[in-house]
């Protein structure tokens, strides 16, 4: 109801304050083709620091995906955190819904901010977009981190029973929740140790839906529908950049085998690390471990991280 306190808006305000304390500012870039991208960018870019792009997944905007960890990276990198199309203040009047189009839009934004080379971290759907960026812009993307993103899924995986939800329309209803029960279902899928979801008041869930999920509903569902459409491993390009694949051992959205499949597809340029007792939202459930592993990989520490990853590849760390 208008005029009532909104927990979600309050949380948005807290996250915005966190981003500002991390040295970031809000920026809108009009790409001139009916597309506008919102991105958090450095207030004062340090030319001596590397550039880092953080790409969120479905369900939330950039603030909610990265608010708890952005401060861990801003002291080491020039951090750029965009809202993907149809999240936050990003939108397009164009009809494209592929991760390839998302990648092209994000690339145009960072180029507008004079970024020429960067590392990219993508979580879930953001991993699809990050992989597409690495494939399309090989000179611009130096290193890539893919977190729980089934880039090597195929359209046949749905009917072959690889996923718990085998119907795309059902998945879209869950991933773009419009009722408290659907939001509880999404939380149950995303978290390994979900709270007692039935005890969460529906008024809080309705508030979240109204603020975060009520806009661009069909457009977001179209993004989900586009992921498996005619997707075949043989047509997925092999990237050459050093790549870290991070997965939760209890991921119920994208099964762990799809992480191993991606590792095999990329080959020797990729390392894989499985985080124990974590689900799909591993950056929420294990933020400290998540940030530590990423910083080791992204800063190229030759002594500690590569050795640790090779010892734990495909196992629990």
Short mmCIF file of C-alpha atoms in Angstrom, two decimals:
data_model
loop_
_atom_site.label_atom_id
_atom_site.label_comp_id
_atom_site.label_asym_id
_atom_site.label_seq_id
_atom_site.Cartn_x
_atom_site.Cartn_y
_atom_site.Cartn_z
CA UNK A 1 0.00 0.00 0.00
CA UNK A 2 1.21 3.50 -0.83
CA UNK A 3 2.75 5.33 2.10
CA UNK A 4 3.45 2.17 4.10
CA UNK A 5 6.91 1.13 5.20
CA UNK A 6 8.64 -1.13 2.70
CA UNK A 7 11.30 -3.48 4.01
CA UNK A 8 12.53 -4.06 0.45
CA UNK A 9 12.88 -0.35 -0.31
CA UNK A 10 14.67 0.09 3.00
CA UNK A 11 17.08 -2.68 2.03
CA UNK A 12 17.57 -1.04 -1.36
CA UNK A 13 18.53 2.17 0.43
CA UNK A 14 21.05 0.29 2.60
CA UNK A 15 22.61 -1.37 -0.44
CA UNK A 16 22.84 1.93 -2.30
CA UNK A 17 24.65 3.37 0.70
CA UNK A 18 26.99 0.35 0.70
CA UNK A 19 27.83 0.89 -2.97
CA UNK A 20 28.51 4.58 -2.36
CA UNK A 21 30.77 3.79 0.60
CA UNK A 22 32.63 1.39 -1.71
CA UNK A 23 33.46 4.34 -3.95
CA UNK A 24 30.85 3.73 -6.63
CA UNK A 25 28.28 6.03 -8.21
CA UNK A 26 25.13 5.41 -10.19
CA UNK A 27 25.36 5.98 -13.95
CA UNK A 28 22.91 5.69 -16.86
CA UNK A 29 24.18 5.07 -20.40
CA UNK A 30 21.84 5.60 -23.34
CA UNK A 31 23.05 3.35 -26.15
CA UNK A 32 20.98 5.28 -28.66
CA UNK A 33 19.00 2.34 -30.02
CA UNK A 34 16.18 2.22 -27.50
CA UNK A 35 18.45 0.67 -24.88
CA UNK A 36 19.44 2.29 -21.58
CA UNK A 37 21.78 0.54 -19.14
CA UNK A 38 22.22 1.45 -15.49
CA UNK A 39 25.62 0.67 -14.02
CA UNK A 40 27.46 1.36 -10.79
CA UNK A 41 30.88 2.75 -11.74
CA UNK A 42 33.89 4.08 -9.82
CA UNK A 43 33.57 7.67 -8.62
CA UNK A 44 37.27 8.08 -9.27
CA UNK A 45 38.82 5.45 -11.51
CA UNK A 46 42.37 4.51 -10.49
CA UNK A 47 44.44 3.90 -13.60
CA UNK A 48 46.88 1.73 -11.64
CA UNK A 49 44.16 -0.75 -10.57
CA UNK A 50 42.70 -3.50 -12.75
CA UNK A 51 39.07 -3.29 -13.87
CA UNK A 52 36.46 -5.78 -12.67
CA UNK A 53 32.94 -6.35 -13.97
CA UNK A 54 30.36 -8.06 -11.70
CA UNK A 55 27.25 -9.41 -13.44
CA UNK A 56 24.19 -10.41 -11.43
CA UNK A 57 21.74 -13.24 -12.06
CA UNK A 58 17.97 -13.46 -12.35
CA UNK A 59 15.64 -12.70 -9.46
CA UNK A 60 17.32 -9.56 -8.13
CA UNK A 61 19.09 -6.45 -9.36
CA UNK A 62 22.77 -5.63 -9.03
CA UNK A 63 22.33 -4.07 -5.60
CA UNK A 64 20.91 -7.20 -4.00
CA UNK A 65 23.25 -9.61 -5.77
CA UNK A 66 26.47 -7.80 -4.92
CA UNK A 67 25.66 -5.56 -1.96
CA UNK A 68 27.14 -7.90 0.63
CA UNK A 69 30.44 -8.40 -1.20
CA UNK A 70 31.16 -5.32 -3.33
CA UNK A 71 33.26 -3.75 -0.57
CA UNK A 72 35.63 -6.73 -0.68
CA UNK A 73 36.55 -5.92 -4.29
CA UNK A 74 36.48 -2.12 -4.48
CA UNK A 75 39.79 -1.70 -2.64
CA UNK A 76 41.57 -3.93 -5.19
CA UNK A 77 39.80 -3.11 -8.46
CA UNK A 78 37.92 -0.46 -10.37
CA UNK A 79 34.52 -2.15 -9.99
CA UNK A 80 31.68 -1.93 -12.50
CA UNK A 81 28.30 -3.42 -11.55
CA UNK A 82 25.59 -3.17 -14.24
CA UNK A 83 21.92 -3.93 -14.02
CA UNK A 84 21.10 -6.35 -16.83
CA UNK A 85 18.26 -5.48 -19.17
CA UNK A 86 14.87 -5.41 -17.41
CA UNK A 87 16.46 -5.16 -13.97
CA UNK A 88 16.92 -1.98 -11.98
CA UNK A 89 16.85 0.96 -14.38
CA UNK A 90 18.06 -0.98 -17.45
CA UNK A 91 15.66 -1.57 -20.33
CA UNK A 92 15.39 -1.85 -24.09
CA UNK A 93 12.62 -1.35 -26.62
CA UNK A 94 14.37 -3.82 -28.92
CA UNK A 95 13.15 -7.41 -29.22
CA UNK A 96 16.46 -9.22 -28.55
CA UNK A 97 16.46 -11.42 -25.44
CA UNK A 98 19.66 -13.48 -25.77
CA UNK A 99 22.62 -13.40 -23.39
CA UNK A 100 24.66 -12.41 -26.45
CA UNK A 101 22.66 -9.18 -26.74
CA UNK A 102 23.02 -8.55 -23.01
CA UNK A 103 26.78 -9.02 -23.39
CA UNK A 104 26.98 -6.57 -26.29
CA UNK A 105 25.07 -3.94 -24.32
CA UNK A 106 27.26 -4.31 -21.23
CA UNK A 107 30.38 -4.13 -23.38
CA UNK A 108 29.22 -0.85 -24.90
CA UNK A 109 28.66 0.54 -21.41
CA UNK A 110 32.12 -0.30 -20.07
CA UNK A 111 33.70 1.01 -23.29
CA UNK A 112 31.84 4.27 -22.68
CA UNK A 113 33.66 4.42 -19.34
CA UNK A 114 37.05 3.88 -21.03
CA UNK A 115 37.46 0.27 -19.91
CA UNK A 116 39.57 -1.66 -22.40
CA UNK A 117 40.56 -4.81 -20.47
CA UNK A 118 38.84 -6.38 -17.49
CA UNK A 119 38.10 -9.46 -15.48
CA UNK A 120 34.48 -10.61 -15.42
CA UNK A 121 32.50 -12.43 -12.73
CA UNK A 122 29.04 -13.73 -13.57
CA UNK A 123 26.61 -15.44 -11.20
CA UNK A 124 23.92 -17.78 -12.59
CA UNK A 125 22.35 -16.01 -15.60
CA UNK A 126 25.14 -13.45 -15.28
CA UNK A 127 27.54 -16.31 -15.97
CA UNK A 128 25.87 -16.89 -19.33
CA UNK A 129 26.33 -13.21 -20.13
CA UNK A 130 29.94 -13.22 -18.90
CA UNK A 131 30.78 -16.27 -21.01
CA UNK A 132 29.27 -14.58 -24.06
CA UNK A 133 31.39 -11.50 -23.38
CA UNK A 134 34.53 -13.64 -23.14
CA UNK A 135 33.67 -15.35 -26.44
CA UNK A 136 32.82 -12.16 -28.31
CA UNK A 137 35.49 -9.85 -26.88
CA UNK A 138 38.57 -12.00 -26.39
CA UNK A 139 40.95 -9.04 -26.17
CA UNK A 140 38.82 -7.20 -23.62
CA UNK A 141 38.10 -10.02 -21.15
CA UNK A 142 41.30 -11.12 -19.38
CA UNK A 143 39.90 -13.55 -16.83
CA UNK A 144 36.48 -15.04 -16.25
CA UNK A 145 34.68 -16.45 -13.23
CA UNK A 146 31.53 -18.49 -13.86
CA UNK A 147 29.41 -19.17 -10.77
CA UNK A 148 26.66 -21.81 -11.03
CA UNK A 149 25.88 -21.04 -14.67
CA UNK A 150 24.99 -23.99 -16.89
CA UNK A 151 26.54 -22.50 -20.01
CA UNK A 152 26.93 -25.99 -21.52
CA UNK A 153 23.33 -27.04 -21.05
CA UNK A 154 21.48 -28.22 -24.14
CA UNK A 155 17.85 -27.89 -25.11
CA UNK A 156 17.43 -31.66 -24.78
CA UNK A 157 18.51 -31.57 -21.12
CA UNK A 158 15.04 -30.39 -20.16
CA UNK A 159 13.26 -33.43 -21.55
CA UNK A 160 16.08 -35.78 -20.48
CA UNK A 161 15.39 -35.02 -16.82
CA UNK A 162 18.64 -33.20 -16.01
CA UNK A 163 16.74 -30.48 -14.16
CA UNK A 164 14.25 -30.79 -11.32
CA UNK A 165 11.98 -28.46 -13.29
CA UNK A 166 11.76 -29.75 -16.85
CA UNK A 167 9.28 -27.21 -18.22
CA UNK A 168 10.59 -23.79 -19.24
CA UNK A 169 7.30 -22.06 -18.49
CA UNK A 170 7.22 -23.55 -14.99
CA UNK A 171 10.81 -22.42 -14.44
CA UNK A 172 9.91 -18.92 -15.58
CA UNK A 173 7.00 -18.79 -13.12
CA UNK A 174 9.39 -19.65 -10.29
CA UNK A 175 12.29 -17.44 -11.37
CA UNK A 176 10.01 -14.44 -11.89
CA UNK A 177 7.75 -14.97 -8.87
CA UNK A 178 4.46 -13.12 -8.66
CA UNK A 179 3.04 -14.73 -5.52
CA UNK A 180 4.46 -15.43 -2.05
CA UNK A 181 4.28 -19.18 -2.65
CA UNK A 182 6.33 -18.87 -5.85
CA UNK A 183 8.89 -16.73 -4.04
CA UNK A 184 9.15 -19.32 -1.26
CA UNK A 185 9.65 -21.96 -3.94
CA UNK A 186 12.45 -19.92 -5.52
CA UNK A 187 14.18 -19.46 -2.16
CA UNK A 188 13.91 -23.18 -1.52
CA UNK A 189 15.63 -23.94 -4.82
CA UNK A 190 18.34 -21.28 -4.45
CA UNK A 191 19.46 -21.97 -0.88
CA UNK A 192 20.99 -25.13 0.55
CA UNK A 193 19.86 -24.34 4.08
CA UNK A 194 16.72 -22.35 3.44
CA UNK A 195 14.99 -20.83 6.48
CA UNK A 196 11.59 -22.13 7.53
CA UNK A 197 9.96 -20.58 4.51
CA UNK A 198 6.40 -21.08 5.73
CA UNK A 199 7.19 -18.82 8.69
CA UNK A 200 8.13 -15.84 6.53
CA UNK A 201 5.11 -13.51 6.54
CA UNK A 202 3.42 -13.21 3.16
CA UNK A 203 3.31 -9.43 3.58
CA UNK A 204 7.12 -9.28 3.46
CA UNK A 205 7.22 -11.51 0.40
CA UNK A 206 4.52 -9.45 -1.32
CA UNK A 207 6.52 -6.32 -0.58
CA UNK A 208 9.59 -7.86 -2.21
CA UNK A 209 7.59 -8.94 -5.25
CA UNK A 210 6.02 -5.50 -5.66
CA UNK A 211 9.36 -3.71 -5.52
CA UNK A 212 11.64 -6.22 -7.27
CA UNK A 213 9.54 -8.47 -9.50
CA UNK A 214 6.50 -6.53 -10.72
CA UNK A 215 8.14 -4.74 -13.65
CA UNK A 216 9.00 -6.27 -17.04
CA UNK A 217 7.51 -9.63 -16.04
CA UNK A 218 7.09 -10.99 -19.57
CA UNK A 219 10.43 -9.59 -20.70
CA UNK A 220 12.21 -11.40 -17.86
CA UNK A 221 10.38 -14.61 -18.71
CA UNK A 222 11.51 -14.18 -22.30
CA UNK A 223 15.13 -14.07 -21.08
CA UNK A 224 14.58 -17.46 -19.43
CA UNK A 225 12.84 -18.92 -22.47
CA UNK A 226 15.77 -17.84 -24.65
CA UNK A 227 18.43 -19.71 -22.64
CA UNK A 228 17.75 -23.32 -23.77
CA UNK A 229 16.30 -22.48 -27.18
CA UNK A 230 18.15 -24.57 -29.83
CA UNK A 231 21.16 -24.71 -27.49
CA UNK A 232 23.80 -27.32 -28.41
CA UNK A 233 27.25 -27.82 -26.91
CA UNK A 234 28.78 -28.19 -30.36
CA UNK A 235 27.73 -24.61 -31.14
CA UNK A 236 29.03 -23.07 -27.90
CA UNK A 237 32.41 -21.42 -28.56
CA UNK A 238 35.42 -22.49 -26.51
CA UNK A 239 36.93 -19.54 -24.72
CA UNK A 240 40.67 -19.24 -24.18
CA UNK A 241 40.88 -16.93 -21.17
CA UNK A 242 41.86 -18.31 -17.74
CA UNK A 243 38.53 -19.32 -16.23
CA UNK A 244 37.41 -20.27 -12.75
CA UNK A 245 34.21 -22.29 -12.41
CA UNK A 246 32.65 -22.16 -8.94
CA UNK A 247 29.68 -24.33 -7.95
CA UNK A 248 27.75 -25.18 -4.82
CA UNK A 249 27.69 -28.90 -4.07
CA UNK A 250 23.93 -28.74 -3.38
CA UNK A 251 22.85 -26.61 -6.34
CA UNK A 252 19.21 -27.46 -7.11
CA UNK A 253 18.86 -25.03 -10.02
CA UNK A 254 21.80 -26.12 -12.16
CA UNK A 255 23.05 -29.59 -11.12
CA UNK A 256 26.75 -29.97 -10.37
CA UNK A 257 27.31 -32.18 -13.41
CA UNK A 258 26.72 -29.16 -15.61
CA UNK A 259 29.71 -27.48 -13.98
CA UNK A 260 31.90 -30.48 -14.80
CA UNK A 261 30.51 -30.43 -18.34
CA UNK A 262 31.56 -26.79 -18.69
CA UNK A 263 35.03 -27.58 -17.35
CA UNK A 264 35.45 -30.33 -19.96
CA UNK A 265 34.22 -28.03 -22.71
CA UNK A 266 36.68 -25.24 -21.91
CA UNK A 267 39.56 -27.61 -21.22
CA UNK A 268 42.90 -26.79 -19.66
CA UNK A 269 42.21 -23.05 -19.41
CA UNK A 270 39.57 -23.70 -16.74
CA UNK A 271 39.79 -24.66 -13.08
CA UNK A 272 36.77 -25.85 -11.11
CA UNK A 273 36.08 -25.51 -7.42
CA UNK A 274 33.07 -26.91 -5.61
CA UNK A 275 32.05 -25.18 -2.39
CA UNK A 276 30.77 -27.48 0.31
CA UNK A 277 27.37 -27.01 1.94
CA UNK A 278 26.26 -24.37 -0.54
CA UNK A 279 23.41 -24.20 -3.00
CA UNK A 280 22.82 -22.10 -6.09
CA UNK A 281 23.12 -18.81 -4.20
CA UNK A 282 26.60 -19.60 -2.94
CA UNK A 283 27.62 -15.93 -2.88
CA UNK A 284 24.81 -15.39 -0.34
CA UNK A 285 25.42 -18.52 1.71
CA UNK A 286 29.23 -18.42 1.71
CA UNK A 287 30.17 -14.76 0.98
CA UNK A 288 33.51 -14.81 2.83
CA UNK A 289 34.75 -17.97 1.12
CA UNK A 290 33.35 -16.76 -2.20
CA UNK A 291 35.22 -13.44 -2.02
CA UNK A 292 38.47 -14.99 -0.86
CA UNK A 293 38.57 -17.49 -3.72
CA UNK A 294 37.70 -14.88 -6.31
CA UNK A 295 40.33 -12.42 -5.11
CA UNK A 296 43.03 -15.11 -5.23
CA UNK A 297 42.08 -16.02 -8.78
CA UNK A 298 41.58 -12.50 -10.06
CA UNK A 299 44.80 -11.11 -8.61
CA UNK A 300 46.82 -14.03 -9.96
CA UNK A 301 48.39 -15.16 -6.69
CA UNK A 302 50.75 -17.89 -7.98
CA UNK A 303 51.47 -19.54 -4.64
CA UNK A 304 48.23 -20.08 -2.83
CA UNK A 305 45.20 -20.16 -5.09
CA UNK A 306 46.22 -22.23 -8.14
CA UNK A 307 47.70 -24.92 -5.87
CA UNK A 308 44.56 -24.94 -3.74
CA UNK A 309 42.28 -25.20 -6.76
CA UNK A 310 44.21 -28.07 -8.36
CA UNK A 311 44.09 -30.01 -5.11
CA UNK A 312 40.34 -29.50 -4.80
CA UNK A 313 39.23 -29.54 -8.40
CA UNK A 314 35.81 -31.14 -8.63
CA UNK A 315 35.69 -31.80 -4.89
CA UNK A 316 34.61 -29.98 -1.78
CA UNK A 317 36.92 -27.29 -0.49
#
